[in-house]
Amino acid sequence: MKPIGITVGPLEENCWLLVDPASREAVLVDPGDEAERLLEAVAAAGATLRAIWLTHAHFDHIGAIAGIKRQHPQVPVHLHSADTPLLALAGAAAARWGLSVETPPPADVMIGEGDVLSVGAHRFTVQHVPGHAPGHVMFVGDGVVLSGDVLFQGSIGRTDLPMCDPAAMQTSLARIASLPSETVVHPGHGPTTTIGRERATNPFLSGAARVVGGAA
């Protein structure tokens, strides 16, 4: 299964569509905007949407949930409990950027460290990697990781936003850097990369830079 990236919204956030080839069951990871376009992608894949998984609840990662839930109210939203306040404040956070986001309903399923989520026959393990957000998680599958905003190609997520924790981010980066070099990283913004490439070239993973607060 190869995640399908769909870049949405004014902040160019990557929503990832996971489709199990055998069962045609699907999951949307971080549906940040453009609900109709995301649902069209699910339909174009000949798939049935079974769940929404959130790496974290910043507004650019959750903006399509309300629209999706109106059409598919039975589809559960999975979120780490520590990000519940961010989800509730998503509309207000977007407004501070001059943007409009419909605050979604509360998450249906609380997830945490070590949980295993499934899409068809494929399994993903939840790893709690706070720093960019208190409840930030990544989804680790067979040779792939959906990293949200912990790690980008050549950079990392910001640590100057409300509820960020630079020290926790440093610990989380060390954890993601310990994944096998060949692991493919599908981030919340920007192009896909690998752990090996980032260990060699990303200053926050190579040791050339440390997280000290402020935008990163």
JSON list of C-alpha atoms in Angstrom, two decimals:
[
{"chain": "A", "resi": 1, "resn": "MET", "atom": "CA", "xyz": [0.00, 0.00, 0.00]},
{"chain": "A", "resi": 2, "resn": "LYS", "atom": "CA", "xyz": [1.42, 3.36, -1.05]},
{"chain": "A", "resi": 3, "resn": "PRO", "atom": "CA", "xyz": [-0.05, 6.42, 0.70]},
{"chain": "A", "resi": 4, "resn": "ILE", "atom": "CA", "xyz": [-1.62, 8.90, -1.72]},
{"chain": "A", "resi": 5, "resn": "GLY", "atom": "CA", "xyz": [-0.75, 12.50, -0.93]},
{"chain": "A", "resi": 6, "resn": "ILE", "atom": "CA", "xyz": [-3.34, 15.23, -1.50]},
{"chain": "A", "resi": 7, "resn": "THR", "atom": "CA", "xyz": [-2.11, 18.76, -0.78]},
{"chain": "A", "resi": 8, "resn": "VAL", "atom": "CA", "xyz": [-4.94, 20.99, 0.46]},
{"chain": "A", "resi": 9, "resn": "GLY", "atom": "CA", "xyz": [-5.67, 24.44, 1.81]},
{"chain": "A", "resi": 10, "resn": "PRO", "atom": "CA", "xyz": [-3.81, 27.75, 1.90]},
{"chain": "A", "resi": 11, "resn": "LEU", "atom": "CA", "xyz": [-1.02, 26.32, 4.07]},
{"chain": "A", "resi": 12, "resn": "GLU", "atom": "CA", "xyz": [-0.47, 23.48, 1.57]},
{"chain": "A", "resi": 13, "resn": "GLU", "atom": "CA", "xyz": [-0.98, 20.68, 4.08]},
{"chain": "A", "resi": 14, "resn": "ASN", "atom": "CA", "xyz": [-0.55, 17.07, 3.02]},
{"chain": "A", "resi": 15, "resn": "CYS", "atom": "CA", "xyz": [-3.54, 14.85, 3.65]},
{"chain": "A", "resi": 16, "resn": "TRP", "atom": "CA", "xyz": [-2.68, 11.18, 3.14]},
{"chain": "A", "resi": 17, "resn": "LEU", "atom": "CA", "xyz": [-5.16, 8.69, 1.73]},
{"chain": "A", "resi": 18, "resn": "LEU", "atom": "CA", "xyz": [-4.50, 5.08, 2.73]},
{"chain": "A", "resi": 19, "resn": "VAL", "atom": "CA", "xyz": [-6.31, 2.44, 0.70]},
{"chain": "A", "resi": 20, "resn": "ASP", "atom": "CA", "xyz": [-6.03, -1.29, 1.31]},
{"chain": "A", "resi": 21, "resn": "PRO", "atom": "CA", "xyz": [-5.86, -2.84, -2.19]},
{"chain": "A", "resi": 22, "resn": "ALA", "atom": "CA", "xyz": [-7.73, -6.01, -1.22]},
{"chain": "A", "resi": 23, "resn": "SER", "atom": "CA", "xyz": [-10.61, -4.74, 0.87]},
{"chain": "A", "resi": 24, "resn": "ARG", "atom": "CA", "xyz": [-10.74, -1.20, -0.62]},
{"chain": "A", "resi": 25, "resn": "GLU", "atom": "CA", "xyz": [-11.07, 0.16, 2.90]},
{"chain": "A", "resi": 26, "resn": "ALA", "atom": "CA", "xyz": [-9.65, 3.66, 3.28]},
{"chain": "A", "resi": 27, "resn": "VAL", "atom": "CA", "xyz": [-8.40, 6.05, 5.94]},
{"chain": "A", "resi": 28, "resn": "LEU", "atom": "CA", "xyz": [-7.77, 9.78, 5.64]},
{"chain": "A", "resi": 29, "resn": "VAL", "atom": "CA", "xyz": [-4.84, 11.03, 7.69]},
{"chain": "A", "resi": 30, "resn": "ASP", "atom": "CA", "xyz": [-4.98, 14.75, 8.58]},
{"chain": "A", "resi": 31, "resn": "PRO", "atom": "CA", "xyz": [-7.79, 15.99, 6.30]},
{"chain": "A", "resi": 32, "resn": "GLY", "atom": "CA", "xyz": [-6.85, 19.66, 6.54]},
{"chain": "A", "resi": 33, "resn": "ASP", "atom": "CA", "xyz": [-9.18, 21.32, 4.03]},
{"chain": "A", "resi": 34, "resn": "GLU", "atom": "CA", "xyz": [-11.28, 20.81, 0.87]},
{"chain": "A", "resi": 35, "resn": "ALA", "atom": "CA", "xyz": [-13.59, 18.11, 2.18]},
{"chain": "A", "resi": 36, "resn": "GLU", "atom": "CA", "xyz": [-15.33, 17.56, -1.14]},
{"chain": "A", "resi": 37, "resn": "ARG", "atom": "CA", "xyz": [-12.05, 17.08, -2.96]},
{"chain": "A", "resi": 38, "resn": "LEU", "atom": "CA", "xyz": [-10.89, 14.53, -0.40]},
{"chain": "A", "resi": 39, "resn": "LEU", "atom": "CA", "xyz": [-14.13, 12.58, -0.61]},
{"chain": "A", "resi": 40, "resn": "GLU", "atom": "CA", "xyz": [-13.85, 12.63, -4.40]},
{"chain": "A", "resi": 41, "resn": "ALA", "atom": "CA", "xyz": [-10.37, 11.11, -4.07]},
{"chain": "A", "resi": 42, "resn": "VAL", "atom": "CA", "xyz": [-11.75, 8.31, -1.90]},
{"chain": "A", "resi": 43, "resn": "ALA", "atom": "CA", "xyz": [-14.48, 7.65, -4.46]},
{"chain": "A", "resi": 44, "resn": "ALA", "atom": "CA", "xyz": [-12.02, 7.77, -7.36]},
{"chain": "A", "resi": 45, "resn": "ALA", "atom": "CA", "xyz": [-9.97, 5.10, -5.60]},
{"chain": "A", "resi": 46, "resn": "GLY", "atom": "CA", "xyz": [-13.06, 2.88, -5.44]},
{"chain": "A", "resi": 47, "resn": "ALA", "atom": "CA", "xyz": [-12.70, 2.82, -1.68]},
{"chain": "A", "resi": 48, "resn": "THR", "atom": "CA", "xyz": [-14.90, 3.07, 1.40]},
{"chain": "A", "resi": 49, "resn": "LEU", "atom": "CA", "xyz": [-13.84, 5.56, 4.05]},
{"chain": "A", "resi": 50, "resn": "ARG", "atom": "CA", "xyz": [-13.56, 3.80, 7.42]},
{"chain": "A", "resi": 51, "resn": "ALA", "atom": "CA", "xyz": [-11.72, 6.30, 9.65]},
{"chain": "A", "resi": 52, "resn": "ILE", "atom": "CA", "xyz": [-9.94, 9.61, 10.04]},
{"chain": "A", "resi": 53, "resn": "TRP", "atom": "CA", "xyz": [-6.58, 9.55, 11.84]},
{"chain": "A", "resi": 54, "resn": "LEU", "atom": "CA", "xyz": [-5.03, 12.77, 13.14]},
{"chain": "A", "resi": 55, "resn": "THR", "atom": "CA", "xyz": [-1.33, 13.26, 13.84]},
{"chain": "A", "resi": 56, "resn": "HIS", "atom": "CA", "xyz": [-2.34, 16.41, 15.74]},
{"chain": "A", "resi": 57, "resn": "ALA", "atom": "CA", "xyz": [-5.10, 19.01, 15.86]},
{"chain": "A", "resi": 58, "resn": "HIS", "atom": "CA", "xyz": [-3.65, 22.22, 14.42]},
{"chain": "A", "resi": 59, "resn": "PHE", "atom": "CA", "xyz": [-6.29, 23.87, 12.25]},
{"chain": "A", "resi": 60, "resn": "ASP", "atom": "CA", "xyz": [-4.52, 23.20, 8.94]},
{"chain": "A", "resi": 61, "resn": "HIS", "atom": "CA", "xyz": [-4.71, 19.45, 9.65]},
{"chain": "A", "resi": 62, "resn": "ILE", "atom": "CA", "xyz": [-8.38, 19.21, 10.69]},
{"chain": "A", "resi": 63, "resn": "GLY", "atom": "CA", "xyz": [-10.28, 21.75, 8.56]},
{"chain": "A", "resi": 64, "resn": "ALA", "atom": "CA", "xyz": [-12.11, 19.20, 6.41]},
{"chain": "A", "resi": 65, "resn": "ILE", "atom": "CA", "xyz": [-13.40, 17.03, 9.25]},
{"chain": "A", "resi": 66, "resn": "ALA", "atom": "CA", "xyz": [-16.71, 18.85, 9.76]},
{"chain": "A", "resi": 67, "resn": "GLY", "atom": "CA", "xyz": [-17.55, 18.59, 6.06]},
{"chain": "A", "resi": 68, "resn": "ILE", "atom": "CA", "xyz": [-16.60, 14.93, 5.89]},
{"chain": "A", "resi": 69, "resn": "LYS", "atom": "CA", "xyz": [-18.58, 14.08, 9.01]},
{"chain": "A", "resi": 70, "resn": "ARG", "atom": "CA", "xyz": [-21.71, 15.70, 7.61]},
{"chain": "A", "resi": 71, "resn": "GLN", "atom": "CA", "xyz": [-21.66, 13.20, 4.77]},
{"chain": "A", "resi": 72, "resn": "HIS", "atom": "CA", "xyz": [-20.19, 10.29, 6.73]},
{"chain": "A", "resi": 73, "resn": "PRO", "atom": "CA", "xyz": [-21.23, 10.73, 10.37]},
{"chain": "A", "resi": 74, "resn": "GLN", "atom": "CA", "xyz": [-20.33, 7.13, 11.17]},
{"chain": "A", "resi": 75, "resn": "VAL", "atom": "CA", "xyz": [-16.63, 7.62, 10.31]},
{"chain": "A", "resi": 76, "resn": "PRO", "atom": "CA", "xyz": [-14.67, 7.88, 13.60]},
{"chain": "A", "resi": 77, "resn": "VAL", "atom": "CA", "xyz": [-12.00, 10.52, 14.18]},
{"chain": "A", "resi": 78, "resn": "HIS", "atom": "CA", "xyz": [-8.92, 9.29, 16.07]},
{"chain": "A", "resi": 79, "resn": "LEU", "atom": "CA", "xyz": [-6.87, 11.77, 18.13]},
{"chain": "A", "resi": 80, "resn": "HIS", "atom": "CA", "xyz": [-4.50, 11.79, 21.10]},
{"chain": "A", "resi": 81, "resn": "SER", "atom": "CA", "xyz": [-6.30, 13.18, 24.15]},
{"chain": "A", "resi": 82, "resn": "ALA", "atom": "CA", "xyz": [-3.62, 15.81, 24.82]},
{"chain": "A", "resi": 83, "resn": "ASP", "atom": "CA", "xyz": [-4.63, 17.59, 21.60]},
{"chain": "A", "resi": 84, "resn": "THR", "atom": "CA", "xyz": [-8.31, 17.84, 22.54]},
{"chain": "A", "resi": 85, "resn": "PRO", "atom": "CA", "xyz": [-7.94, 21.56, 23.48]},
{"chain": "A", "resi": 86, "resn": "LEU", "atom": "CA", "xyz": [-6.34, 22.35, 20.12]},
{"chain": "A", "resi": 87, "resn": "LEU", "atom": "CA", "xyz": [-9.20, 20.67, 18.27]},
{"chain": "A", "resi": 88, "resn": "ALA", "atom": "CA", "xyz": [-11.78, 22.70, 20.20]},
{"chain": "A", "resi": 89, "resn": "LEU", "atom": "CA", "xyz": [-9.92, 25.95, 19.46]},
{"chain": "A", "resi": 90, "resn": "ALA", "atom": "CA", "xyz": [-9.23, 25.25, 15.79]},
{"chain": "A", "resi": 91, "resn": "GLY", "atom": "CA", "xyz": [-11.64, 27.87, 14.47]},
{"chain": "A", "resi": 92, "resn": "ALA", "atom": "CA", "xyz": [-10.21, 30.59, 16.70]},
{"chain": "A", "resi": 93, "resn": "ALA", "atom": "CA", "xyz": [-6.64, 29.60, 15.80]},
{"chain": "A", "resi": 94, "resn": "ALA", "atom": "CA", "xyz": [-7.41, 29.84, 12.08]},
{"chain": "A", "resi": 95, "resn": "ALA", "atom": "CA", "xyz": [-8.99, 33.26, 12.57]},
{"chain": "A", "resi": 96, "resn": "ARG", "atom": "CA", "xyz": [-5.71, 34.57, 13.99]},
{"chain": "A", "resi": 97, "resn": "TRP", "atom": "CA", "xyz": [-4.19, 33.75, 10.60]},
{"chain": "A", "resi": 98, "resn": "GLY", "atom": "CA", "xyz": [-7.03, 35.47, 8.79]},
{"chain": "A", "resi": 99, "resn": "LEU", "atom": "CA", "xyz": [-8.45, 32.12, 7.71]},
{"chain": "A", "resi": 100, "resn": "SER", "atom": "CA", "xyz": [-11.76, 30.39, 8.26]},
{"chain": "A", "resi": 101, "resn": "VAL", "atom": "CA", "xyz": [-12.05, 26.83, 9.52]},
{"chain": "A", "resi": 102, "resn": "GLU", "atom": "CA", "xyz": [-15.18, 25.12, 10.74]},
{"chain": "A", "resi": 103, "resn": "THR", "atom": "CA", "xyz": [-14.41, 23.66, 14.15]},
{"chain": "A", "resi": 104, "resn": "PRO", "atom": "CA", "xyz": [-15.09, 19.92, 13.95]},
{"chain": "A", "resi": 105, "resn": "PRO", "atom": "CA", "xyz": [-17.02, 17.84, 16.47]},
{"chain": "A", "resi": 106, "resn": "PRO", "atom": "CA", "xyz": [-15.00, 16.18, 19.26]},
{"chain": "A", "resi": 107, "resn": "ALA", "atom": "CA", "xyz": [-12.88, 13.17, 18.37]},
{"chain": "A", "resi": 108, "resn": "ASP", "atom": "CA", "xyz": [-14.58, 9.78, 18.62]},
{"chain": "A", "resi": 109, "resn": "VAL", "atom": "CA", "xyz": [-11.58, 7.64, 19.58]},
{"chain": "A", "resi": 110, "resn": "MET", "atom": "CA", "xyz": [-8.67, 8.58, 21.84]},
{"chain": "A", "resi": 111, "resn": "ILE", "atom": "CA", "xyz": [-5.38, 7.03, 20.74]},
{"chain": "A", "resi": 112, "resn": "GLY", "atom": "CA", "xyz": [-2.03, 6.78, 22.49]},
{"chain": "A", "resi": 113, "resn": "GLU", "atom": "CA", "xyz": [1.44, 5.30, 22.54]},
{"chain": "A", "resi": 114, "resn": "GLY", "atom": "CA", "xyz": [1.55, 1.70, 21.33]},
{"chain": "A", "resi": 115, "resn": "ASP", "atom": "CA", "xyz": [-1.96, 1.53, 19.89]},
{"chain": "A", "resi": 116, "resn": "VAL", "atom": "CA", "xyz": [-2.24, -0.36, 16.63]},
{"chain": "A", "resi": 117, "resn": "LEU", "atom": "CA", "xyz": [-4.61, 0.98, 13.97]},
{"chain": "A", "resi": 118, "resn": "SER", "atom": "CA", "xyz": [-5.68, -0.95, 10.89]},
{"chain": "A", "resi": 119, "resn": "VAL", "atom": "CA", "xyz": [-6.76, -0.20, 7.36]},
{"chain": "A", "resi": 120, "resn": "GLY", "atom": "CA", "xyz": [-7.69, -3.50, 5.79]},
{"chain": "A", "resi": 121, "resn": "ALA", "atom": "CA", "xyz": [-4.78, -5.87, 6.37]},
{"chain": "A", "resi": 122, "resn": "HIS", "atom": "CA", "xyz": [-2.28, -3.08, 7.01]},
{"chain": "A", "resi": 123, "resn": "ARG", "atom": "CA", "xyz": [-1.22, -2.14, 10.54]},
{"chain": "A", "resi": 124, "resn": "PHE", "atom": "CA", "xyz": [0.16, 1.14, 11.84]},
{"chain": "A", "resi": 125, "resn": "THR", "atom": "CA", "xyz": [1.56, 1.66, 15.32]},
{"chain": "A", "resi": 126, "resn": "VAL", "atom": "CA", "xyz": [0.90, 4.93, 17.13]},
{"chain": "A", "resi": 127, "resn": "GLN", "atom": "CA", "xyz": [4.00, 6.63, 18.55]},
{"chain": "A", "resi": 128, "resn": "HIS", "atom": "CA", "xyz": [3.55, 9.71, 20.73]},
{"chain": "A", "resi": 129, "resn": "VAL", "atom": "CA", "xyz": [6.03, 12.38, 19.58]},
{"chain": "A", "resi": 130, "resn": "PRO", "atom": "CA", "xyz": [5.11, 15.68, 21.31]},
{"chain": "A", "resi": 131, "resn": "GLY", "atom": "CA", "xyz": [6.81, 19.01, 20.82]},
{"chain": "A", "resi": 132, "resn": "HIS", "atom": "CA", "xyz": [5.07, 20.64, 17.88]},
{"chain": "A", "resi": 133, "resn": "ALA", "atom": "CA", "xyz": [1.81, 19.84, 19.68]},
{"chain": "A", "resi": 134, "resn": "PRO", "atom": "CA", "xyz": [1.26, 18.11, 23.03]},
{"chain": "A", "resi": 135, "resn": "GLY", "atom": "CA", "xyz": [-0.68, 15.21, 21.56]},
{"chain": "A", "resi": 136, "resn": "HIS", "atom": "CA", "xyz": [1.29, 14.86, 18.34]},
{"chain": "A", "resi": 137, "resn": "VAL", "atom": "CA", "xyz": [1.64, 11.27, 17.14]},
{"chain": "A", "resi": 138, "resn": "MET", "atom": "CA", "xyz": [3.09, 9.57, 14.12]},
{"chain": "A", "resi": 139, "resn": "PHE", "atom": "CA", "xyz": [1.78, 6.43, 12.44]},
{"chain": "A", "resi": 140, "resn": "VAL", "atom": "CA", "xyz": [4.50, 3.85, 11.78]},
{"chain": "A", "resi": 141, "resn": "GLY", "atom": "CA", "xyz": [3.77, 1.14, 9.23]},
{"chain": "A", "resi": 142, "resn": "ASP", "atom": "CA", "xyz": [5.80, -1.38, 7.26]},
{"chain": "A", "resi": 143, "resn": "GLY", "atom": "CA", "xyz": [8.64, 0.75, 5.92]},
{"chain": "A", "resi": 144, "resn": "VAL", "atom": "CA", "xyz": [6.67, 4.00, 6.11]},
{"chain": "A", "resi": 145, "resn": "VAL", "atom": "CA", "xyz": [5.88, 6.67, 8.67]},
{"chain": "A", "resi": 146, "resn": "LEU", "atom": "CA", "xyz": [3.21, 9.35, 8.50]},
{"chain": "A", "resi": 147, "resn": "SER", "atom": "CA", "xyz": [5.07, 12.00, 10.45]},
{"chain": "A", "resi": 148, "resn": "GLY", "atom": "CA", "xyz": [2.69, 14.94, 10.56]},
{"chain": "A", "resi": 149, "resn": "ASP", "atom": "CA", "xyz": [4.68, 18.04, 11.50]},
{"chain": "A", "resi": 150, "resn": "VAL", "atom": "CA", "xyz": [7.44, 16.40, 13.52]},
{"chain": "A", "resi": 151, "resn": "LEU", "atom": "CA", "xyz": [9.75, 16.03, 10.53]},
{"chain": "A", "resi": 152, "resn": "PHE", "atom": "CA", "xyz": [9.85, 17.58, 7.06]},
{"chain": "A", "resi": 153, "resn": "GLN", "atom": "CA", "xyz": [12.36, 17.24, 4.25]},
{"chain": "A", "resi": 154, "resn": "GLY", "atom": "CA", "xyz": [15.23, 19.39, 5.49]},
{"chain": "A", "resi": 155, "resn": "SER", "atom": "CA", "xyz": [13.37, 20.89, 8.44]},
{"chain": "A", "resi": 156, "resn": "ILE", "atom": "CA", "xyz": [10.95, 20.33, 11.33]},
{"chain": "A", "resi": 157, "resn": "GLY", "atom": "CA", "xyz": [7.67, 21.73, 12.61]},
{"chain": "A", "resi": 158, "resn": "ARG", "atom": "CA", "xyz": [7.46, 25.04, 14.42]},
{"chain": "A", "resi": 159, "resn": "THR", "atom": "CA", "xyz": [8.05, 25.25, 18.15]},
{"chain": "A", "resi": 160, "resn": "ASP", "atom": "CA", "xyz": [6.86, 28.81, 18.77]},
{"chain": "A", "resi": 161, "resn": "LEU", "atom": "CA", "xyz": [3.13, 28.15, 18.67]},
{"chain": "A", "resi": 162, "resn": "PRO", "atom": "CA", "xyz": [0.85, 27.85, 21.70]},
{"chain": "A", "resi": 163, "resn": "MET", "atom": "CA", "xyz": [1.35, 24.54, 23.56]},
{"chain": "A", "resi": 164, "resn": "CYS", "atom": "CA", "xyz": [4.63, 23.76, 21.76]},
{"chain": "A", "resi": 165, "resn": "ASP", "atom": "CA", "xyz": [7.52, 22.29, 23.76]},
{"chain": "A", "resi": 166, "resn": "PRO", "atom": "CA", "xyz": [11.02, 22.61, 22.23]},
{"chain": "A", "resi": 167, "resn": "ALA", "atom": "CA", "xyz": [12.59, 20.16, 24.70]},
{"chain": "A", "resi": 168, "resn": "ALA", "atom": "CA", "xyz": [9.96, 17.52, 23.95]},
{"chain": "A", "resi": 169, "resn": "MET", "atom": "CA", "xyz": [10.49, 18.13, 20.23]},
{"chain": "A", "resi": 170, "resn": "GLN", "atom": "CA", "xyz": [14.19, 17.38, 20.59]},
{"chain": "A", "resi": 171, "resn": "THR", "atom": "CA", "xyz": [13.36, 14.05, 22.25]},
{"chain": "A", "resi": 172, "resn": "SER", "atom": "CA", "xyz": [10.78, 13.23, 19.57]},
{"chain": "A", "resi": 173, "resn": "LEU", "atom": "CA", "xyz": [13.27, 13.96, 16.80]},
{"chain": "A", "resi": 174, "resn": "ALA", "atom": "CA", "xyz": [15.75, 11.56, 18.36]},
{"chain": "A", "resi": 175, "resn": "ARG", "atom": "CA", "xyz": [13.05, 8.91, 18.37]},
{"chain": "A", "resi": 176, "resn": "ILE", "atom": "CA", "xyz": [12.10, 9.36, 14.74]},
{"chain": "A", "resi": 177, "resn": "ALA", "atom": "CA", "xyz": [15.80, 9.42, 13.77]},
{"chain": "A", "resi": 178, "resn": "SER", "atom": "CA", "xyz": [16.14, 5.92, 15.26]},
{"chain": "A", "resi": 179, "resn": "LEU", "atom": "CA", "xyz": [13.84, 4.42, 12.62]},
{"chain": "A", "resi": 180, "resn": "PRO", "atom": "CA", "xyz": [15.52, 2.38, 9.87]},
{"chain": "A", "resi": 181, "resn": "SER", "atom": "CA", "xyz": [17.28, 4.47, 7.22]},
{"chain": "A", "resi": 182, "resn": "GLU", "atom": "CA", "xyz": [15.10, 3.14, 4.41]},
{"chain": "A", "resi": 183, "resn": "THR", "atom": "CA", "xyz": [11.88, 4.22, 6.15]},
{"chain": "A", "resi": 184, "resn": "VAL", "atom": "CA", "xyz": [9.87, 6.48, 3.84]},
{"chain": "A", "resi": 185, "resn": "VAL", "atom": "CA", "xyz": [8.60, 9.63, 5.56]},
{"chain": "A", "resi": 186, "resn": "HIS", "atom": "CA", "xyz": [5.29, 11.10, 4.43]},
{"chain": "A", "resi": 187, "resn": "PRO", "atom": "CA", "xyz": [5.16, 14.51, 6.17]},
{"chain": "A", "resi": 188, "resn": "GLY", "atom": "CA", "xyz": [2.42, 17.00, 6.88]},
{"chain": "A", "resi": 189, "resn": "HIS", "atom": "CA", "xyz": [3.97, 19.57, 4.54]},
{"chain": "A", "resi": 190, "resn": "GLY", "atom": "CA", "xyz": [6.40, 19.32, 1.65]},
{"chain": "A", "resi": 191, "resn": "PRO", "atom": "CA", "xyz": [7.82, 16.36, -0.27]},
{"chain": "A", "resi": 192, "resn": "THR", "atom": "CA", "xyz": [8.28, 12.77, 0.82]},
{"chain": "A", "resi": 193, "resn": "THR", "atom": "CA", "xyz": [11.72, 11.84, 2.10]},
{"chain": "A", "resi": 194, "resn": "THR", "atom": "CA", "xyz": [13.52, 9.03, 3.96]},
{"chain": "A", "resi": 195, "resn": "ILE", "atom": "CA", "xyz": [14.98, 8.73, 7.44]},
{"chain": "A", "resi": 196, "resn": "GLY", "atom": "CA", "xyz": [18.43, 8.07, 5.97]},
{"chain": "A", "resi": 197, "resn": "ARG", "atom": "CA", "xyz": [18.32, 11.24, 3.88]},
{"chain": "A", "resi": 198, "resn": "GLU", "atom": "CA", "xyz": [17.19, 13.33, 6.83]},
{"chain": "A", "resi": 199, "resn": "ARG", "atom": "CA", "xyz": [19.84, 11.90, 9.18]},
{"chain": "A", "resi": 200, "resn": "ALA", "atom": "CA", "xyz": [22.45, 12.91, 6.59]},
{"chain": "A", "resi": 201, "resn": "THR", "atom": "CA", "xyz": [21.12, 16.32, 5.52]},
{"chain": "A", "resi": 202, "resn": "ASN", "atom": "CA", "xyz": [18.57, 17.67, 8.01]},
{"chain": "A", "resi": 203, "resn": "PRO", "atom": "CA", "xyz": [20.45, 19.83, 10.56]},
{"chain": "A", "resi": 204, "resn": "PHE", "atom": "CA", "xyz": [17.99, 18.91, 13.31]},
{"chain": "A", "resi": 205, "resn": "LEU", "atom": "CA", "xyz": [18.68, 15.20, 12.83]},
{"chain": "A", "resi": 206, "resn": "SER", "atom": "CA", "xyz": [22.38, 15.40, 11.95]},
{"chain": "A", "resi": 207, "resn": "GLY", "atom": "CA", "xyz": [23.18, 17.30, 15.15]},
{"chain": "A", "resi": 208, "resn": "ALA", "atom": "CA", "xyz": [24.15, 20.53, 13.39]},
{"chain": "A", "resi": 209, "resn": "ALA", "atom": "CA", "xyz": [21.17, 22.35, 14.96]},
{"chain": "A", "resi": 210, "resn": "ARG", "atom": "CA", "xyz": [19.13, 21.99, 18.11]},
{"chain": "A", "resi": 211, "resn": "VAL", "atom": "CA", "xyz": [15.56, 22.98, 18.88]},
{"chain": "A", "resi": 212, "resn": "VAL", "atom": "CA", "xyz": [15.72, 26.07, 21.08]},
{"chain": "A", "resi": 213, "resn": "GLY", "atom": "CA", "xyz": [12.27, 27.61, 20.55]},
{"chain": "A", "resi": 214, "resn": "GLY", "atom": "CA", "xyz": [11.03, 30.00, 17.91]},
{"chain": "A", "resi": 215, "resn": "ALA", "atom": "CA", "xyz": [10.09, 28.99, 14.37]},
{"chain": "A", "resi": 216, "resn": "ALA", "atom": "CA", "xyz": [11.95, 26.00, 13.04]}
]
